[in-house]
Phi, psi and omega in degrees: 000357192293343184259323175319118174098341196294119149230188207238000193196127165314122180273143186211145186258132192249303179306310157289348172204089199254354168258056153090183191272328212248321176268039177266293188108347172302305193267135180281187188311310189279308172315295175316308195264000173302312219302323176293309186310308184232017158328301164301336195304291165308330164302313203300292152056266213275298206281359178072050202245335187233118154309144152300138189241333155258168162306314166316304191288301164320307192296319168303302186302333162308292168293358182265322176282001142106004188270354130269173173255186198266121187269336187235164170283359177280310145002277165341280205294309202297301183311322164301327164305306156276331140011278197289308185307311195267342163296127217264165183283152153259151165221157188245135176224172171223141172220171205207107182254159190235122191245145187275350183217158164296354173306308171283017161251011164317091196307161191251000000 
């Protein structure tokens, strides 16, 4: 794996994780530093941004393309990532309306 993956700068999702990977809670401890560690790697990757250069990188570009399911953690760690990115957020609010008579609950 020592040629696998290499890149030269860290990835960091500011938008989607503007306090880091690891004080987000999605990702466990090992998971936060692959993404950071070879995060560009896998973007580039994914988006065909990048040739594979290994057997590995080949087998990732493979699972990015739907042709296999994710076999290792970098697979893995990376399928859980776009996952949580492309799921849209829900937001929860709580409100109340206050009605003065009982009326308005009235079939119609």
């Amino acid at each position: 794996m020592a040629n696998s993956f290499s890149v030269t700068r860290r990835f960091y999702d500011d938008k989607n994780y503007p306090r880091g990977f690891a004080r987000h809670g999605d990702y466990t401890i090992k998971e936060a530093q692959v993404l950071e560690q070879y995060g560009q790697a896998f973007k580039a990757l994914d988006l065909g941004e990048r040739n594979p250069v290994t057997a590995e990188e080949e087998s990732f570009v493979a699972f990015c393309r739907g042709k296999h399911p994710a076999e290792n953690f970098f697979e893995k760690t990376w399928g859980k990532y776009c996952t949580k990115i492309s799921t849209t957020k829900r937001v929860y609010t709580l409100s109340s309306i206050i009605n003065e008579s009982e009326d308005d609950y009235s079939a119609e």
